[in-house]
Amino acid sequence: MFVYEKKLQYPVRIKNPNPRLASYIISQYGGPNGELGASLRYLSQRFSMPYPELKGLLTDIGTEELGHLEMIGTIIYQLTRNLSMDEIKKSGFAPYFVDHTTGVYPVAASGAPWNAISMAVSGDMIADLNEDLAAEQKARAVYDNILRLSDDPDVTDVIRFLREREVVHFQRFGEGLRLATERLDQKNIYAFNPSFDK
Amino acid sequence: MFVYEKKLQYPVRIKNPNPRLASYIISQYGGPNGELGASLRYLSQRFSMPYPELKGLLTDIGTEELGHLEMIGTIIYQLTRNLSMDEIKKSGFAPYFVDHTTGVYPVAASGAPWNAISMAVSGDMIADLNEDLAAEQKARAVYDNILRLSDDPDVTDVIRFLREREVVHFQRFGEGLRLATERLDQKNIYAFNPSFDK
Amino acid sequence: MFVYEKKLQYPVRIKNPNPRLASYIISQYGGPNGELGASLRYLSQRFSMPYPELKGLLTDIGTEELGHLEMIGTIIYQLTRNLSMDEIKKSGFAPYFVDHTTGVYPVAASGAPWNAISMAVSGDMIADLNEDLAAEQKARAVYDNILRLSDDPDVTDVIRFLREREVVHFQRFGEGLRLATERLDQKNIYAFNPSFDK
Amino acid sequence: MFVYEKKLQYPVRIKNPNPRLASYIISQYGGPNGELGASLRYLSQRFSMPYPELKGLLTDIGTEELGHLEMIGTIIYQLTRNLSMDEIKKSGFAPYFVDHTTGVYPVAASGAPWNAISMAVSGDMIADLNEDLAAEQKARAVYDNILRLSDDPDVTDVIRFLREREVVHFQRFGEGLRLATERLDQKNIYAFNPSFDK
Amino acid sequence: MFVYEKKLQYPVRIKNPNPRLASYIISQYGGPNGELGASLRYLSQRFSMPYPELKGLLTDIGTEELGHLEMIGTIIYQLTRNLSMDEIKKSGFAPYFVDHTTGVYPVAASGAPWNAISMAVSGDMIADLNEDLAAEQKARAVYDNILRLSDDPDVTDVIRFLREREVVHFQRFGEGLRLATERLDQKNIYAFNPSFDK
Amino acid sequence: MFVYEKKLQYPVRIKNPNPRLASYIISQYGGPNGELGASLRYLSQRFSMPYPELKGLLTDIGTEELGHLEMIGTIIYQLTRNLSMDEIKKSGFAPYFVDHTTGVYPVAASGAPWNAISMAVSGDMIADLNEDLAAEQKARAVYDNILRLSDDPDVTDVIRFLREREVVHFQRFGEGLRLATERLDQKNIYAFNPSFDK
């Protein structure tokens, strides 16, 4: 089970509203490479992951990503506070506003709601860990693009922190994959799925 | 941020595998009325919820639902342990098995992956609380149907616990709605959205 | 069966084209809280609704919402008549125009096509009526946002009418829920589903 | 606007429950080639259809298809009345039952909820009428398959009626296309879109 | 099997970047009426198509459409080369950029990722050929709209070529349908499905 | 452009129909980890891939996967030839049959139509190659599961060939990733995206 601790993993204090920037960053809330997918991917994969170290790795990172989802939600919320209707109309935020006002909803920058097809749980240790390595790289690339689009230092500072965490997770999943392959039959690494075969 | 506590909110100890039953119960993992949607709905709505009591209510229940998601995942995992290929073929579990082996993936009993269109964040206090009341009733109805389908007392016991929690949440959201309406202009309850208007 | 009567429930006479406004209002045609979902939700739920008064209520409101869908389609049509290519390019309407020219297609303001996952038919009287109450509030909130975005009195007048109807439907569904609960066992309101149990 | 007339276009009186057959026929309620898509396609296309005869044709057939949707809903409802839990488990109906009990929900036989991407409104008269001809043929093919799967004469009789109507609609859309092409510039039939160009 | 030939069916040489135009044209890469759907529709339908001439027709056109998909991808690529961040922000391209940088991804102009529900394989010769006729007309209409939006002669020249090919395909599918109907029982053209019945 | 060569990459000669097995294997036609996604992922990513060796790698493998898609389609087609209605009803194939008869349509074993959200094009060389490594592992895991489900040696032989090709592709993408990282700034491997930065 999970316990909520009433603080963010890293502080978010944005002074100036910027609905346009919010409409880009929301892709890390509900886009195909965002924190919702990250968290749910890892917290779902852990059930069938065969070794305790890997189960623990997925639980740790999956739980941290829940906190990142909260941080992104906080960024969206702060960037859309106290908007005038004029700001909403001029910023390209209105299509989102119609259905969600300034609430935080899991959607990509493109407008497509989050869909679980964007993540995989294969029930195969090697495939799942490769999926996780790819997920971290895709999230890192999205953060790179947000850094290219942002000119607000309050936002950039938080995004840099989140991007750095993805790089750390990528390294940890790399170690996990090394551990996983070492435990498999060396002749044919995929001949046996320890999540299913006995 | 969230902290993981290594125990379930309520113990899950299922002795007998039953992939057919697992393929029904998975709807509470990734179906339109399930725990993933519940948790994400409340944890997303809280950003724009105007009053601290309501923000707290959504955080509390949303966090508890994360634990329910974990419980459902555990049920699926335990019901699909140590299956023979023969059991998989005879139980209707094979279409799921092809893509997920015995991993836990957020999908409805019908096979449709979870889609955020199944939940709403309107950024309007009254609309969001009505959405939440409906969500609890729909989840309760699904648990009722699972109870009709289950003949394993190990499963039924856990499902009864989860169903009961939905009823409690429904009551708490009812109190939240009462609190919310009391704070609004009495003449026209929807004339002012305290999440957005100032 | 249904009979078409060649007039709108309330007249729509918009003098000035405004494709940008059309691209917001279309969310009430094919968005997650729009009139298509409303109509189909009620007209689908009525089959399993157990009491004649509730079946009638769903049929009445579902049929009226079909007429609202027609009114929204008419608004979109009138707001996009006689556009120059220059107006289309400058108004943000071009992404829609590429695939639909100025035809009326069921899509949200965000660009996501209508998906039945946005509505529920639970086959449980209490859950369905709570779903309907939530649907009316969400539609009302979207109309509120359209009123915030519109500065054309020809449009605003029609939207006010439609918004008012949602409030009336909300009240009628509230009465329906009261009727439904009165007929159930008072000790445990959800112990018996009259749509299914005998 | 639409008026509900409390009778079916053609009577539906099914004596024996058959949830398996219901789970196939539901594709004509919410499948990609079903009556919901048919009705919504025509009732949406008519706004931009340039000539009154074609507008009228789409309104007529779209309204009739609403009545067919109702007939299919009635078939599903009657085929799933008074089921025992044993019948539900043995018939493959349980995955649907978990989320919808015996309510009628717009879903394909495959389990995929109805999605507006399955229909097109192009805002181009010729393209829309070709879309409609294709839609009628696809619906006809689905009815043919249902006739191959059904061995209940009460069901077969109604399906034959509905299939026949699709053939009639196909012919009427063929006449509509002839009328449409006759009014266009004969040298280059697609050089001018009377729905948009002036 | 397929062999790649390292040249385009028709040359694409665009001198000036134009991300806004790219964001419209991408609908022919991954939109509901685009070249991906065209190619996959025909290459999938051919398996069950009963007569060798029709199988060959689908293979030919399906293979050509793969080449058109490549041409559209090349247009997108050339229109988004060497962009400054300022151009990206001002052109409405940023929502796409966040998740895809300047990579080519199958999405509609509206932002919705390609979904196979937008195409049909009915396993019925007559229905499939009508589907194909409609598909060609819808693609032609989208090319017409792109021609209305484009003011770059380098782009317009290629789009005209692609549009012309759709018209040719429409005519060839028309001949295919004539051939198909001639081989069927003349009294009831749909009484027998040569793809399935023997 | 592509040229069709009228032979399969590896022969498919299945003697006995088996619609149940077909309904599992179809996940490699249109499932989230199947050959359609593989092919389209690589053929789309190549546009923005910066180095000719990597562009060539993606084109080669993407083109080969088109041939694998054809092989899977052929397997489905041969496994569903000459079925009696009785075989269709008893094998769980009927839900697919209703909408597609025995045509080949891109759908997962679960019934969900193929959706481009299941693949990524990030426009970032490192992220895309990690995505490709994951894709090959997921496809390999699905083939492993099909081998567990199949007891037809005619099928198993072809599936083994296809599985082996995924392992080869995984190795080639691994070499591609090595080449890609060697060309990047060694201090911070993600500081520079050669697909976008100049």
Short mmCIF file of N, CA, C and O in Angstrom, two decimals, chain C residues 85 88-90 92-102 105 107 109-113 115, chain E residues 20 23-25 27-28 31-33 108-112 141-143 145-146 148-151:
data_model
loop_
_atom_site.label_atom_id
_atom_site.label_comp_id
_atom_site.label_asym_id
_atom_site.label_seq_id
_atom_site.Cartn_x
_atom_site.Cartn_y
_atom_site.Cartn_z
N MET C 85 -10.23 30.70 -47.26
CA MET C 85 -9.09 29.90 -46.82
C MET C 85 -8.24 30.69 -45.81
O MET C 85 -7.65 30.12 -44.91
N ILE C 88 -9.71 30.27 -42.44
CA ILE C 88 -9.45 28.91 -41.93
C ILE C 88 -8.03 28.80 -41.39
O ILE C 88 -7.81 28.25 -40.31
N LYS C 89 -7.08 29.37 -42.12
CA LYS C 89 -5.69 29.28 -41.67
C LYS C 89 -5.44 30.06 -40.39
O LYS C 89 -4.70 29.61 -39.52
N LYS C 90 -6.06 31.21 -40.26
CA LYS C 90 -5.76 32.08 -39.11
C LYS C 90 -6.49 31.69 -37.84
O LYS C 90 -6.16 32.15 -36.76
N GLY C 92 -7.06 28.57 -36.46
CA GLY C 92 -6.82 27.30 -35.80
C GLY C 92 -7.77 26.21 -36.26
O GLY C 92 -7.81 25.13 -35.68
N PHE C 93 -8.57 26.48 -37.29
CA PHE C 93 -9.54 25.49 -37.76
C PHE C 93 -8.95 24.52 -38.78
O PHE C 93 -9.54 23.48 -39.08
N ALA C 94 -7.75 24.83 -39.30
CA ALA C 94 -7.19 24.04 -40.40
C ALA C 94 -6.97 22.56 -40.06
O ALA C 94 -7.24 21.70 -40.91
N PRO C 95 -6.48 22.20 -38.86
CA PRO C 95 -6.29 20.76 -38.59
C PRO C 95 -7.59 19.96 -38.73
O PRO C 95 -7.57 18.82 -39.19
N TYR C 96 -8.70 20.57 -38.33
CA TYR C 96 -9.99 19.92 -38.50
C TYR C 96 -10.38 19.91 -39.98
O TYR C 96 -10.86 18.90 -40.51
N PHE C 97 -10.15 21.03 -40.64
CA PHE C 97 -10.52 21.19 -42.05
C PHE C 97 -9.88 20.14 -42.95
O PHE C 97 -10.51 19.65 -43.89
N VAL C 98 -8.64 19.78 -42.68
CA VAL C 98 -7.93 18.83 -43.54
C VAL C 98 -8.75 17.55 -43.75
O VAL C 98 -8.91 17.08 -44.87
N ASP C 99 -9.27 17.00 -42.69
CA ASP C 99 -9.99 15.72 -42.80
C ASP C 99 -11.50 15.85 -42.96
O ASP C 99 -12.16 14.89 -43.37
N HIS C 100 -12.06 17.01 -42.60
CA HIS C 100 -13.53 17.10 -42.59
C HIS C 100 -14.07 18.29 -43.37
O HIS C 100 -15.28 18.51 -43.36
N THR C 101 -13.19 19.06 -44.03
CA THR C 101 -13.64 20.29 -44.70
C THR C 101 -14.51 21.04 -43.70
O THR C 101 -14.06 21.22 -42.56
N THR C 102 -15.71 21.45 -44.06
CA THR C 102 -16.57 22.07 -43.04
C THR C 102 -17.75 21.15 -42.69
O THR C 102 -18.81 21.62 -42.28
N TYR C 105 -18.36 16.59 -37.60
CA TYR C 105 -17.89 15.26 -37.21
C TYR C 105 -17.76 15.19 -35.69
O TYR C 105 -17.32 16.15 -35.06
N VAL C 107 -16.21 15.00 -32.60
CA VAL C 107 -14.87 15.09 -32.10
C VAL C 107 -14.87 16.08 -30.94
O VAL C 107 -15.71 16.96 -30.88
N ALA C 109 -13.06 19.13 -28.62
CA ALA C 109 -12.26 20.32 -28.93
C ALA C 109 -10.78 19.96 -29.02
O ALA C 109 -10.03 20.55 -29.79
N SER C 110 -10.36 18.97 -28.26
CA SER C 110 -8.97 18.54 -28.25
C SER C 110 -8.58 17.80 -29.53
O SER C 110 -7.41 17.53 -29.75
N GLY C 111 -9.54 17.39 -30.34
CA GLY C 111 -9.26 16.63 -31.54
C GLY C 111 -9.51 15.15 -31.42
O GLY C 111 -9.44 14.43 -32.41
N ALA C 112 -9.81 14.65 -30.23
CA ALA C 112 -10.04 13.21 -30.05
C ALA C 112 -11.46 12.84 -30.50
O ALA C 112 -12.42 13.42 -30.00
N PRO C 113 -11.59 11.87 -31.41
CA PRO C 113 -12.93 11.44 -31.84
C PRO C 113 -13.72 10.84 -30.67
O PRO C 113 -13.13 10.29 -29.74
N ASN C 115 -15.58 8.51 -28.21
CA ASN C 115 -15.31 7.12 -27.87
C ASN C 115 -16.30 6.70 -26.80
O ASN C 115 -16.44 7.39 -25.78
N ARG E 20 4.02 24.41 -40.12
CA ARG E 20 2.55 24.47 -40.06
C ARG E 20 1.96 23.60 -41.17
O ARG E 20 1.07 22.79 -40.93
N SER E 23 2.18 20.02 -40.37
CA SER E 23 1.21 19.52 -39.39
C SER E 23 -0.15 19.25 -40.02
O SER E 23 -0.97 18.55 -39.42
N TYR E 24 -0.42 19.82 -41.20
CA TYR E 24 -1.66 19.48 -41.91
C TYR E 24 -1.44 18.20 -42.75
O TYR E 24 -2.27 17.30 -42.76
N ILE E 25 -0.33 18.18 -43.47
CA ILE E 25 -0.10 17.09 -44.42
C ILE E 25 0.10 15.76 -43.72
O ILE E 25 -0.18 14.69 -44.27
N SER E 27 -1.68 14.33 -41.86
CA SER E 27 -2.92 13.54 -41.88
C SER E 27 -2.91 12.51 -43.01
O SER E 27 -3.61 11.51 -42.91
N GLN E 28 -2.13 12.72 -44.03
CA GLN E 28 -2.02 11.69 -45.07
C GLN E 28 -0.99 10.63 -44.69
O GLN E 28 -0.86 9.62 -45.37
N GLY E 31 -3.47 9.94 -40.64
CA GLY E 31 -4.87 10.30 -40.42
C GLY E 31 -5.82 9.21 -40.87
O GLY E 31 -5.40 8.22 -41.49
N PRO E 32 -7.12 9.36 -40.59
CA PRO E 32 -8.09 8.30 -40.88
C PRO E 32 -8.25 8.01 -42.38
O PRO E 32 -8.72 6.94 -42.74
N ASN E 33 -7.88 8.97 -43.23
CA ASN E 33 -8.04 8.76 -44.67
C ASN E 33 -6.70 8.70 -45.39
O ASN E 33 -6.65 8.87 -46.60
N ALA E 108 -3.03 11.94 -37.11
CA ALA E 108 -3.86 12.83 -37.94
C ALA E 108 -3.51 14.29 -37.65
O ALA E 108 -2.87 14.60 -36.63
N ALA E 109 -3.95 15.19 -38.51
CA ALA E 109 -3.75 16.61 -38.27
C ALA E 109 -4.35 17.02 -36.92
O ALA E 109 -3.86 17.91 -36.25
N SER E 110 -5.41 16.35 -36.51
CA SER E 110 -6.08 16.63 -35.24
C SER E 110 -5.27 16.21 -34.04
O SER E 110 -5.60 16.54 -32.91
N GLY E 111 -4.24 15.39 -34.24
CA GLY E 111 -3.43 14.91 -33.13
C GLY E 111 -3.74 13.48 -32.72
O GLY E 111 -3.04 12.90 -31.90
N ALA E 112 -4.80 12.87 -33.28
CA ALA E 112 -5.16 11.51 -32.90
C ALA E 112 -4.26 10.50 -33.63
O ALA E 112 -4.15 10.53 -34.85
N ALA E 141 -10.39 13.71 -51.29
CA ALA E 141 -10.94 14.93 -50.68
C ALA E 141 -9.91 15.57 -49.74
O ALA E 141 -9.81 16.80 -49.67
N VAL E 142 -9.14 14.75 -49.01
CA VAL E 142 -8.11 15.31 -48.13
C VAL E 142 -7.02 15.99 -48.97
O VAL E 142 -6.56 17.09 -48.63
N TYR E 143 -6.63 15.37 -50.08
CA TYR E 143 -5.64 16.03 -50.95
C TYR E 143 -6.19 17.35 -51.48
O TYR E 143 -5.47 18.35 -51.57
N ASN E 145 -8.17 19.31 -49.93
CA ASN E 145 -8.07 20.29 -48.84
C ASN E 145 -6.62 20.73 -48.62
O ASN E 145 -6.36 21.90 -48.31
N ILE E 146 -5.68 19.82 -48.77
CA ILE E 146 -4.27 20.20 -48.63
C ILE E 146 -3.89 21.18 -49.75
O ILE E 146 -3.19 22.17 -49.50
N ARG E 148 -5.85 23.28 -51.05
CA ARG E 148 -6.42 24.57 -50.65
C ARG E 148 -5.55 25.26 -49.60
O ARG E 148 -5.54 26.49 -49.50
N LEU E 149 -4.85 24.48 -48.78
CA LEU E 149 -4.06 25.07 -47.68
C LEU E 149 -2.63 25.39 -48.08
O LEU E 149 -1.96 26.19 -47.44
N SER E 150 -2.11 24.73 -49.12
CA SER E 150 -0.69 24.88 -49.47
C SER E 150 -0.47 26.07 -50.40
O SER E 150 -1.21 26.27 -51.35
N ASP E 151 0.56 26.83 -50.13
CA ASP E 151 0.96 27.86 -51.10
C ASP E 151 2.43 27.69 -51.48
O ASP E 151 3.07 28.63 -51.94
#
